[in-house]
mmCIF file of C-alpha atoms in Angstrom:
data_model
loop_
_atom_site.group_PDB
_atom_site.id
_atom_site.type_symbol
_atom_site.label_atom_id
_atom_site.label_comp_id
_atom_site.label_asym_id
_atom_site.label_seq_id
_atom_site.Cartn_x
_atom_site.Cartn_y
_atom_site.Cartn_z
ATOM 1 C CA MET C 155 -33.896 -8.710 -24.555
ATOM 2 C CA VAL C 156 -33.219 -12.405 -23.449
ATOM 3 C CA VAL C 157 -29.793 -11.632 -22.423
ATOM 4 C CA THR C 158 -30.772 -9.482 -19.661
ATOM 5 C CA THR C 159 -33.893 -12.021 -18.543
ATOM 6 C CA LEU C 160 -31.624 -14.584 -18.560
ATOM 7 C CA GLU C 161 -29.116 -12.788 -16.304
ATOM 8 C CA ALA C 162 -31.883 -11.264 -14.079
ATOM 9 C CA ALA C 163 -32.889 -14.965 -13.751
ATOM 10 C CA ILE C 164 -29.503 -16.175 -12.783
ATOM 11 C CA ASN C 165 -28.837 -13.251 -10.226
ATOM 12 C CA TRP C 166 -32.240 -14.061 -8.788
ATOM 13 C CA PHE C 167 -31.202 -17.587 -8.000
ATOM 14 C CA ARG C 168 -27.941 -16.588 -6.545
ATOM 15 C CA LYS C 169 -29.206 -13.749 -4.399
ATOM 16 C CA TYR C 170 -31.737 -16.293 -2.718
ATOM 17 C CA SER C 171 -28.985 -19.041 -2.156
ATOM 18 C CA ILE C 172 -26.128 -17.358 -0.676
ATOM 19 C CA TRP C 173 -24.476 -19.812 1.352
ATOM 20 C CA PRO C 174 -22.259 -17.986 3.993
ATOM 21 C CA MET C 175 -19.121 -18.903 5.328
ATOM 22 C CA PRO C 176 -18.957 -17.981 9.121
ATOM 23 C CA MET C 177 -15.507 -16.522 9.793
ATOM 24 C CA GLY C 178 -16.262 -16.088 13.622
ATOM 25 C CA LEU C 179 -13.391 -14.423 15.250
ATOM 26 C CA ALA C 180 -14.661 -12.498 18.219
ATOM 27 C CA CYS C 181 -17.773 -11.470 19.944
ATOM 28 C CA CYS C 182 -19.694 -10.616 16.497
ATOM 29 C CA ALA C 183 -19.872 -14.451 16.010
ATOM 30 C CA ILE C 184 -22.149 -14.442 18.864
ATOM 31 C CA GLU C 185 -24.586 -12.105 17.039
ATOM 32 C CA LEU C 186 -23.973 -14.109 14.036
ATOM 33 C CA MET C 187 -25.230 -17.114 15.676
ATOM 34 C CA GLY C 188 -28.205 -15.208 16.745
ATOM 35 C CA ALA C 189 -29.020 -14.195 13.400
ATOM 36 C CA GLY C 190 -29.127 -17.597 12.215
ATOM 37 C CA ALA C 191 -31.042 -19.103 15.245
ATOM 38 C CA SER C 192 -34.884 -19.024 15.321
ATOM 39 C CA ARG C 193 -35.745 -15.620 16.500
ATOM 40 C CA TYR C 194 -34.083 -13.646 13.808
ATOM 41 C CA ASP C 195 -33.819 -16.678 11.180
ATOM 42 C CA ILE C 196 -31.347 -15.792 8.464
ATOM 43 C CA SER C 197 -33.079 -18.744 6.309
ATOM 44 C CA ARG C 198 -35.919 -16.128 5.516
ATOM 45 C CA PHE C 199 -33.713 -14.731 3.121
ATOM 46 C CA GLY C 200 -32.201 -17.926 1.973
ATOM 47 C CA SER C 201 -28.756 -17.948 3.840
ATOM 48 C CA GLU C 202 -29.254 -20.331 6.297
ATOM 49 C CA VAL C 203 -26.636 -22.948 4.999
ATOM 50 C CA MET C 204 -23.708 -22.054 6.819
ATOM 51 C CA ARG C 205 -20.881 -23.801 5.191
ATOM 52 C CA PHE C 206 -17.726 -24.300 7.240
ATOM 53 C CA SER C 207 -15.765 -25.145 4.128
ATOM 54 C CA PRO C 208 -14.754 -22.349 2.118
ATOM 55 C CA ARG C 209 -15.192 -24.364 -1.138
ATOM 56 C CA GLN C 210 -18.815 -24.595 -0.661
ATOM 57 C CA ALA C 211 -19.572 -21.081 0.303
ATOM 58 C CA ASP C 212 -20.391 -17.899 -1.619
ATOM 59 C CA CYS C 213 -20.203 -15.066 1.140
ATOM 60 C CA MET C 214 -17.652 -14.863 3.962
ATOM 61 C CA ILE C 215 -18.848 -13.245 6.721
ATOM 62 C CA VAL C 216 -15.654 -11.875 8.679
ATOM 63 C CA ALA C 217 -17.233 -11.305 12.176
ATOM 64 C CA GLY C 218 -14.768 -9.963 14.800
ATOM 65 C CA THR C 219 -11.352 -8.644 15.458
ATOM 66 C CA ILE C 220 -8.663 -9.971 12.771
ATOM 67 C CA THR C 221 -5.225 -10.438 14.596
ATOM 68 C CA TYR C 222 -2.076 -10.355 12.319
ATOM 69 C CA LYS C 223 -1.740 -13.894 13.065
ATOM 70 C CA GLN C 224 -5.405 -14.672 11.793
ATOM 71 C CA ALA C 225 -5.254 -12.417 8.877
ATOM 72 C CA ARG C 226 -3.006 -14.850 6.792
ATOM 73 C CA ILE C 227 -5.553 -17.504 7.517
ATOM 74 C CA VAL C 228 -8.548 -15.190 6.849
ATOM 75 C CA LYS C 229 -6.636 -14.433 3.095
ATOM 76 C CA ARG C 230 -6.160 -17.963 2.673
ATOM 77 C CA ILE C 231 -9.477 -19.004 3.371
ATOM 78 C CA TYR C 232 -10.795 -16.350 0.835
ATOM 79 C CA ASP C 233 -8.429 -17.417 -1.703
ATOM 80 C CA GLN C 234 -10.001 -21.029 -1.472
ATOM 81 C CA MET C 235 -13.626 -19.966 -1.981
ATOM 82 C CA PRO C 236 -14.730 -20.455 -5.571
ATOM 83 C CA GLU C 237 -16.145 -17.512 -7.886
ATOM 84 C CA PRO C 238 -18.725 -15.793 -7.421
ATOM 85 C CA LYS C 239 -18.000 -14.659 -3.943
ATOM 86 C CA TRP C 240 -18.643 -11.670 -1.480
ATOM 87 C CA VAL C 241 -17.292 -10.635 1.609
ATOM 88 C CA ILE C 242 -19.267 -8.979 4.444
ATOM 89 C CA ALA C 243 -16.913 -7.236 7.199
ATOM 90 C CA MET C 244 -19.072 -7.418 10.118
ATOM 91 C CA GLY C 245 -18.762 -5.176 13.056
ATOM 92 C CA SER C 246 -16.355 -2.263 13.529
ATOM 93 C CA CYS C 247 -13.157 -4.585 14.185
ATOM 94 C CA ALA C 248 -13.376 -6.329 10.988
ATOM 95 C CA CYS C 249 -14.116 -2.813 9.276
ATOM 96 C CA THR C 250 -11.106 -0.626 10.828
ATOM 97 C CA GLY C 251 -9.657 -2.403 13.609
ATOM 98 C CA GLY C 252 -12.145 -0.728 15.906
ATOM 99 C CA MET C 253 -10.993 0.018 19.093
ATOM 100 C CA PHE C 254 -7.899 -2.197 18.888
ATOM 101 C CA ARG C 255 -5.256 0.569 17.554
ATOM 102 C CA SER C 256 -2.831 -2.157 18.847
ATOM 103 C CA TYR C 257 0.297 -3.947 17.500
ATOM 104 C CA SER C 258 -1.607 -7.108 17.355
ATOM 105 C CA VAL C 259 -4.688 -6.195 15.366
ATOM 106 C CA LEU C 260 -5.142 -5.801 11.525
ATOM 107 C CA GLN C 261 -6.478 -2.228 10.869
ATOM 108 C CA GLY C 262 -9.431 -3.114 8.644
ATOM 109 C CA LEU C 263 -10.485 -6.429 6.520
ATOM 110 C CA ASP C 264 -9.953 -4.373 3.373
ATOM 111 C CA LYS C 265 -6.336 -4.318 3.790
ATOM 112 C CA ILE C 266 -6.245 -8.076 2.774
ATOM 113 C CA VAL C 267 -9.292 -8.846 0.667
ATOM 114 C CA PRO C 268 -11.801 -6.987 -1.250
ATOM 115 C CA VAL C 269 -14.931 -6.059 0.868
ATOM 116 C CA ASP C 270 -18.568 -5.666 -0.438
ATOM 117 C CA LEU C 271 -20.337 -4.618 2.661
ATOM 118 C CA TYR C 272 -19.243 -2.913 5.970
ATOM 119 C CA LEU C 273 -21.599 -3.315 8.921
ATOM 120 C CA ALA C 274 -21.087 -1.107 11.902
ATOM 121 C CA GLY C 275 -21.848 -1.730 15.471
ATOM 122 C CA CYS C 276 -20.056 -3.191 18.294
ATOM 123 C CA PRO C 277 -21.349 -5.836 18.000
ATOM 124 C CA THR C 278 -23.386 -5.677 15.132
ATOM 125 C CA ARG C 279 -27.104 -6.539 15.961
ATOM 126 C CA PRO C 280 -28.650 -9.372 14.095
ATOM 127 C CA GLU C 281 -31.250 -6.838 12.498
ATOM 128 C CA ALA C 282 -28.191 -4.878 10.839
ATOM 129 C CA LEU C 283 -26.635 -8.272 9.463
ATOM 130 C CA LEU C 284 -29.975 -9.031 7.932
ATOM 131 C CA ASP C 285 -30.318 -5.524 6.510
ATOM 132 C CA GLY C 286 -26.771 -5.818 5.319
ATOM 133 C CA LEU C 287 -27.559 -9.137 3.588
ATOM 134 C CA ILE C 288 -30.610 -7.618 1.928
ATOM 135 C CA GLN C 289 -28.293 -4.793 0.647
ATOM 136 C CA LEU C 290 -26.115 -7.435 -0.622
ATOM 137 C CA GLN C 291 -28.914 -9.326 -2.402
ATOM 138 C CA LYS C 292 -29.653 -5.862 -4.234
ATOM 139 C CA ASP C 293 -25.711 -5.715 -5.177
ATOM 140 C CA VAL C 294 -26.039 -9.152 -6.519
ATOM 141 C CA MET C 295 -29.145 -8.438 -8.693
ATOM 142 C CA GLN C 296 -26.649 -5.725 -10.359
ATOM 143 C CA GLU C 297 -23.957 -8.254 -11.432
ATOM 144 C CA PRO C 298 -23.488 -8.307 -15.091
ATOM 145 C CA VAL C 299 -23.037 -12.144 -14.930
ATOM 146 C CA LEU C 300 -23.113 -12.749 -18.681
ATOM 147 C CA ARG C 301 -22.005 -9.361 -19.945
ATOM 148 C CA ARG C 302 -18.481 -9.785 -18.737
ATOM 149 C CA GLN C 303 -16.547 -13.107 -19.067
ATOM 150 C CA PHE C 304 -14.004 -12.416 -16.094
ATOM 151 C CA GLN C 305 -14.831 -10.246 -13.281
ATOM 152 C CA HIS C 306 -12.006 -8.809 -11.327
ATOM 153 C CA LYS C 307 -12.974 -6.874 -8.493
ATOM 154 C CA HIS C 308 -11.251 -3.800 -8.081
ATOM 155 C CA PHE C 309 -8.671 -4.289 -5.146
ATOM 156 C CA GLN C 310 -5.617 -2.477 -4.060
ATOM 157 C CA GLY C 311 -5.028 -4.100 -0.713
ATOM 158 C CA ARG C 312 -1.691 -5.833 0.182
ATOM 159 C CA GLU C 313 -1.186 -9.314 -0.842
ATOM 160 C CA MET C 314 -0.266 -11.425 2.183
ATOM 161 C CA MET P 6 -1.524 -25.420 64.920
ATOM 162 C CA LYS P 7 -2.604 -23.775 61.467
ATOM 163 C CA MET P 8 0.265 -22.264 59.667
ATOM 164 C CA THR P 9 -0.278 -18.896 58.095
ATOM 165 C CA ALA P 10 1.153 -17.015 55.461
ATOM 166 C CA GLU P 11 3.432 -14.957 57.510
ATOM 167 C CA ASP P 12 5.105 -18.179 59.229
ATOM 168 C CA PHE P 13 5.801 -19.283 55.756
ATOM 169 C CA VAL P 14 7.516 -16.025 54.676
ATOM 170 C CA GLN P 15 9.497 -15.821 57.882
ATOM 171 C CA LYS P 16 10.589 -19.617 57.190
ATOM 172 C CA ILE P 17 11.808 -18.331 53.728
ATOM 173 C CA LYS P 18 13.588 -15.386 55.700
ATOM 174 C CA THR P 19 15.317 -17.774 58.044
ATOM 175 C CA ALA P 20 16.312 -20.263 55.395
ATOM 176 C CA PHE P 21 17.539 -17.427 53.133
ATOM 177 C CA PRO P 22 18.592 -14.653 55.377
ATOM 178 C CA ASP P 23 21.051 -13.072 52.751
ATOM 179 C CA ILE P 24 18.833 -12.477 49.915
ATOM 180 C CA VAL P 25 15.493 -12.021 51.358
ATOM 181 C CA GLU P 26 15.404 -8.201 50.976
ATOM 182 C CA ASP P 27 11.908 -7.142 52.031
ATOM 183 C CA ILE P 28 8.781 -8.575 53.249
ATOM 184 C CA SER P 29 5.517 -6.815 52.767
ATOM 185 C CA GLU P 30 1.975 -7.052 53.468
ATOM 186 C CA PHE P 31 -1.143 -5.985 52.088
ATOM 187 C CA ARG P 32 -4.499 -6.871 53.248
ATOM 188 C CA GLY P 33 -3.497 -10.412 54.727
ATOM 189 C CA GLU P 34 -1.499 -10.990 51.556
ATOM 190 C CA PHE P 35 2.514 -11.519 52.037
ATOM 191 C CA SER P 36 5.068 -10.760 49.383
ATOM 192 C CA CYS P 37 8.556 -11.782 49.672
ATOM 193 C CA LEU P 38 11.166 -9.675 47.585
ATOM 194 C CA ILE P 39 14.216 -11.701 46.809
ATOM 195 C CA SER P 40 16.986 -9.515 46.048
ATOM 196 C CA ASP P 41 19.385 -12.064 44.038
ATOM 197 C CA ALA P 42 17.611 -13.006 40.854
ATOM 198 C CA MET P 43 20.361 -15.967 40.306
ATOM 199 C CA ARG P 44 19.445 -17.627 43.148
ATOM 200 C CA ILE P 45 15.504 -17.681 42.485
ATOM 201 C CA HIS P 46 15.666 -21.274 41.568
ATOM 202 C CA ASP P 47 17.021 -22.219 45.165
ATOM 203 C CA VAL P 48 14.294 -20.311 46.950
ATOM 204 C CA ALA P 49 11.592 -21.817 44.469
ATOM 205 C CA GLN P 50 12.937 -25.296 45.383
ATOM 206 C CA TYR P 51 12.646 -24.878 49.010
ATOM 207 C CA VAL P 52 9.299 -23.476 48.809
ATOM 208 C CA CYS P 53 8.175 -26.082 46.458
ATOM 209 C CA ASN P 54 9.739 -28.934 48.229
ATOM 210 C CA ASP P 55 10.062 -28.257 51.829
ATOM 211 C CA LEU P 56 7.263 -25.590 52.439
ATOM 212 C CA GLY P 57 4.717 -27.944 50.493
ATOM 213 C CA PHE P 58 3.569 -25.065 47.802
ATOM 214 C CA ASP P 59 2.414 -27.608 45.265
ATOM 215 C CA LEU P 60 0.657 -25.037 42.851
ATOM 216 C CA LEU P 61 2.129 -21.799 40.797
ATOM 217 C CA LYS P 62 -1.135 -20.201 40.423
ATOM 218 C CA ASP P 63 0.367 -17.367 38.180
ATOM 219 C CA MET P 64 3.630 -16.000 36.982
ATOM 220 C CA THR P 65 3.894 -12.729 35.783
ATOM 221 C CA SER P 66 6.359 -10.003 35.202
ATOM 222 C CA VAL P 67 6.114 -6.157 35.510
ATOM 223 C CA ASP P 68 8.174 -3.426 33.730
ATOM 224 C CA GLU P 69 8.773 -0.366 35.825
ATOM 225 C CA THR P 70 10.027 2.151 33.487
ATOM 226 C CA GLU P 71 12.151 4.288 35.405
ATOM 227 C CA ALA P 72 12.854 2.088 38.499
ATOM 228 C CA GLN P 73 16.423 0.960 38.883
ATOM 229 C CA GLY P 74 15.673 -2.818 38.433
ATOM 230 C CA ARG P 75 13.257 -2.233 35.785
ATOM 231 C CA TYR P 76 11.636 -5.413 35.249
ATOM 232 C CA TYR P 77 10.776 -7.620 37.982
ATOM 233 C CA VAL P 78 8.980 -11.422 37.958
ATOM 234 C CA VAL P 79 6.123 -12.385 40.243
ATOM 235 C CA TYR P 80 5.250 -15.891 41.481
ATOM 236 C CA GLU P 81 1.891 -16.263 43.128
ATOM 237 C CA LEU P 82 2.174 -19.659 45.244
ATOM 238 C CA PHE P 83 -0.541 -21.619 46.930
ATOM 239 C CA SER P 84 -0.244 -24.827 49.154
ATOM 240 C CA PHE P 85 -3.300 -27.352 48.928
ATOM 241 C CA THR P 86 -2.076 -28.929 52.272
ATOM 242 C CA HIS P 87 -1.894 -25.745 54.030
ATOM 243 C CA ARG P 88 -4.544 -23.697 52.329
ATOM 244 C CA VAL P 89 -2.175 -20.757 52.146
ATOM 245 C CA GLN P 90 -1.025 -18.172 49.325
ATOM 246 C CA ILE P 91 2.361 -16.246 49.073
ATOM 247 C CA ARG P 92 4.033 -14.319 46.467
ATOM 248 C CA LEU P 93 7.629 -13.975 45.486
ATOM 249 C CA LYS P 94 9.060 -11.095 43.757
ATOM 250 C CA THR P 95 12.426 -10.526 42.110
ATOM 251 C CA TYR P 96 14.047 -8.086 40.169
ATOM 252 C CA VAL P 97 15.807 -8.880 36.880
ATOM 253 C CA PRO P 98 18.895 -7.142 35.434
ATOM 254 C CA LYS P 99 17.666 -4.751 32.988
ATOM 255 C CA ASP P 100 20.211 -5.256 30.442
ATOM 256 C CA ALA P 101 20.129 -8.894 29.812
ATOM 257 C CA PRO P 102 17.387 -10.164 31.642
ATOM 258 C CA LYS P 103 17.567 -13.548 32.518
ATOM 259 C CA LEU P 104 16.153 -16.030 35.137
ATOM 260 C CA ASP P 105 16.337 -19.661 35.942
ATOM 261 C CA SER P 106 13.245 -21.766 34.535
ATOM 262 C CA VAL P 107 11.075 -23.282 37.482
ATOM 263 C CA THR P 108 9.527 -25.799 35.099
ATOM 264 C CA ASP P 109 11.159 -28.459 36.764
ATOM 265 C CA LEU P 110 9.312 -27.590 40.144
ATOM 266 C CA TRP P 111 5.891 -26.589 38.834
ATOM 267 C CA ASN P 112 4.705 -27.606 35.157
ATOM 268 C CA SER P 113 2.051 -24.481 34.928
ATOM 269 C CA ALA P 114 5.360 -22.325 34.675
ATOM 270 C CA ASN P 115 5.992 -23.447 31.212
ATOM 271 C CA TRP P 116 3.612 -21.553 29.256
ATOM 272 C CA GLN P 117 3.733 -18.352 31.773
ATOM 273 C CA GLU P 118 7.406 -18.353 31.258
ATOM 274 C CA ARG P 119 6.834 -18.510 27.336
ATOM 275 C CA GLU P 120 4.384 -15.578 27.702
ATOM 276 C CA ILE P 121 7.003 -13.636 29.642
ATOM 277 C CA PHE P 122 9.462 -14.057 27.276
ATOM 278 C CA ASP P 123 7.205 -13.362 24.488
ATOM 279 C CA MET P 124 5.740 -10.049 25.980
ATOM 280 C CA MET P 125 8.643 -8.900 27.732
ATOM 281 C CA GLY P 126 11.836 -10.473 26.491
ATOM 282 C CA ILE P 127 12.830 -12.104 29.945
ATOM 283 C CA GLN P 128 14.872 -15.381 28.893
ATOM 284 C CA PHE P 129 14.527 -18.401 30.826
ATOM 285 C CA ARG P 130 17.515 -20.726 31.324
ATOM 286 C CA ASN P 131 16.833 -24.505 31.045
ATOM 287 C CA HIS P 132 13.314 -24.001 29.979
ATOM 288 C CA PRO P 133 12.355 -27.098 27.831
ATOM 289 C CA ASN P 134 10.692 -24.943 24.983
ATOM 290 C CA LEU P 135 11.184 -21.270 25.198
ATOM 291 C CA GLN P 136 9.781 -19.857 22.051
ATOM 292 C CA ARG P 137 7.169 -17.118 21.597
ATOM 293 C CA ILE P 138 3.404 -18.150 22.491
ATOM 294 C CA LEU P 139 1.337 -15.408 21.513
ATOM 295 C CA MET P 140 2.851 -13.369 18.725
ATOM 296 C CA TRP P 141 4.635 -15.284 15.630
ATOM 297 C CA ASN P 142 8.162 -16.720 15.987
ATOM 298 C CA ASP P 143 10.003 -14.144 14.002
ATOM 299 C CA PHE P 144 8.300 -11.022 15.419
ATOM 300 C CA PRO P 145 11.280 -8.819 16.370
ATOM 301 C CA TYR P 146 9.848 -6.742 19.495
ATOM 302 C CA HIS P 147 8.569 -7.543 22.899
ATOM 303 C CA PRO P 148 5.385 -5.510 22.763
ATOM 304 C CA LEU P 149 4.387 -5.458 26.681
ATOM 305 C CA ARG P 150 7.686 -3.430 27.221
ATOM 306 C CA LYS P 151 6.898 0.163 28.281
ATOM 307 C CA ASP P 152 9.193 1.508 25.426
ATOM 308 C CA PHE P 153 7.204 -0.362 22.793
ATOM 309 C CA PRO P 154 4.336 1.767 21.240
ATOM 310 C CA VAL P 155 0.848 0.324 21.778
ATOM 311 C CA ALA P 156 0.200 1.188 17.972
ATOM 312 C CA GLY P 157 3.013 -1.353 17.065
ATOM 313 C CA LYS P 158 5.561 -0.808 14.503
ATOM 314 C CA GLU P 159 6.163 -1.782 10.675
ATOM 315 C CA THR P 160 7.558 -5.280 10.526
ATOM 316 C CA ASP P 161 7.811 -8.171 7.850
ATOM 317 C CA SER P 162 7.846 -11.644 8.554
ATOM 318 C CA GLU P 163 8.928 -14.804 6.479
ATOM 319 C CA LEU P 164 5.474 -16.152 7.670
ATOM 320 C CA GLY P 165 3.671 -13.666 5.409
ATOM 321 C CA ILE P 166 2.551 -11.422 8.138
ATOM 322 C CA HIS P 167 2.860 -7.897 7.408
ATOM 323 C CA THR P 168 2.197 -5.150 10.262
ATOM 324 C CA GLU P 169 2.074 -1.422 10.242
ATOM 325 C CA ALA P 170 1.601 0.840 12.886
ATOM 326 C CA ALA P 171 -2.038 1.668 13.526
ATOM 327 C CA PRO P 172 -3.171 5.158 12.906
ATOM 328 C CA TRP P 173 -3.615 7.790 15.597
ATOM 329 C CA GLU P 174 -0.447 6.519 17.114
ATOM 330 C CA GLY P 175 0.524 9.362 19.989
ATOM 331 C CA GLY P 176 -3.279 10.660 20.273
ATOM 332 C CA PRO P 177 -5.689 12.012 20.547
ATOM 333 C CA PHE P 178 -7.184 9.217 22.488
ATOM 334 C CA VAL P 179 -4.451 7.617 24.272
ATOM 335 C CA THR P 180 -3.307 6.916 27.927
ATOM 336 C CA LYS P 181 0.060 8.078 29.253
ATOM 337 C CA PRO P 182 1.802 5.265 31.325
ATOM 338 C CA GLY P 183 3.551 6.133 34.405
ATOM 339 C CA VAL P 184 1.612 9.465 34.918
ATOM 340 C CA LEU P 185 -0.446 9.624 38.165
ATOM 341 C CA GLY P 186 -3.928 11.141 38.296
ATOM 342 C CA THR P 187 -6.450 10.133 35.934
ATOM 343 C CA ASN P 188 -7.165 13.574 34.326
ATOM 344 C CA GLU P 189 -3.591 13.693 33.177
ATOM 345 C CA ARG P 190 -3.289 10.071 32.398
ATOM 346 C CA GLU P 191 -6.440 9.609 30.424
ATOM 347 C CA PRO P 192 -7.214 12.705 28.760
ATOM 348 C CA ARG P 193 -10.443 13.060 26.868
ATOM 349 C CA SER P 194 -8.260 14.329 23.971
ATOM 350 C CA LYS P 195 -4.854 15.543 23.592
ATOM 351 C CA GLU P 196 -6.090 18.164 21.017
ATOM 352 C CA ASN P 197 -8.083 20.212 23.746
#
């Protein structure tokens, strides 16, 4: 089975070179920095190359409270990222709005972009982020890269 | 002799005997309630230029839901020359809340007045740039007013911002504004 083997190889390359795009919006971004620093060291999993340009990134880590004002910027940055791309919603604010049941806060990142992974925590510990990254790597290994020409993630959120 | 906050407040009262409605003291801090909001700029000019209060530390507004005046605006003033702080308050008419801007006296009033306009809808005459500072420009409400729900309302914007009311509006885990007593104001859950 040459095809699956090649697919597995491509996925293996991909999963150990996920370049994150740190979308640090609130206190979760501090934990994201902690995960990048020497004690937790995200480079053990091949994701130390934080790219501050969406065009060079594979995985947007949305860390923090998304206000409505920021939501359109998050959406635009997601749209600028090239395929293949993944999104991690880090912390309860990014997942659901968290404790901010408020007029100014978007109630969950999945209202504007498709989310691959939700991480609980307020804020999320670096260990949890690393665990999430490992889960995402398992997801990446499952992707049918060569068997489907165009991937369209199932997404029913609102276009902003 | 060193001038105290009380001396300055008395000076304001002698200069404007007809509009200084009340002088109150709390833990050594003196507040001066000005009854005529239309003349707040005259008072501010006197306090700034003649009494030497050169710093507007903070400026904010309060919405008292049921009270007669409803909105009042608070000026926290400090004088570097005298090392003294005083406070000015004035009620704003609740139907068409409007005040004279004090940006010509203190530059720090610029963004504070914009925030008051944004959050509570009080207009400022002669403000150099009176537009929203926190919410986006065409947001239709003033969210810090007590009659605006914390969860928000559904709105659409030309900027592409769409808001919805947050879930759990009205309970179970919400506070009741204006209710005295912690047990009543902050119930553990309204369902119990």
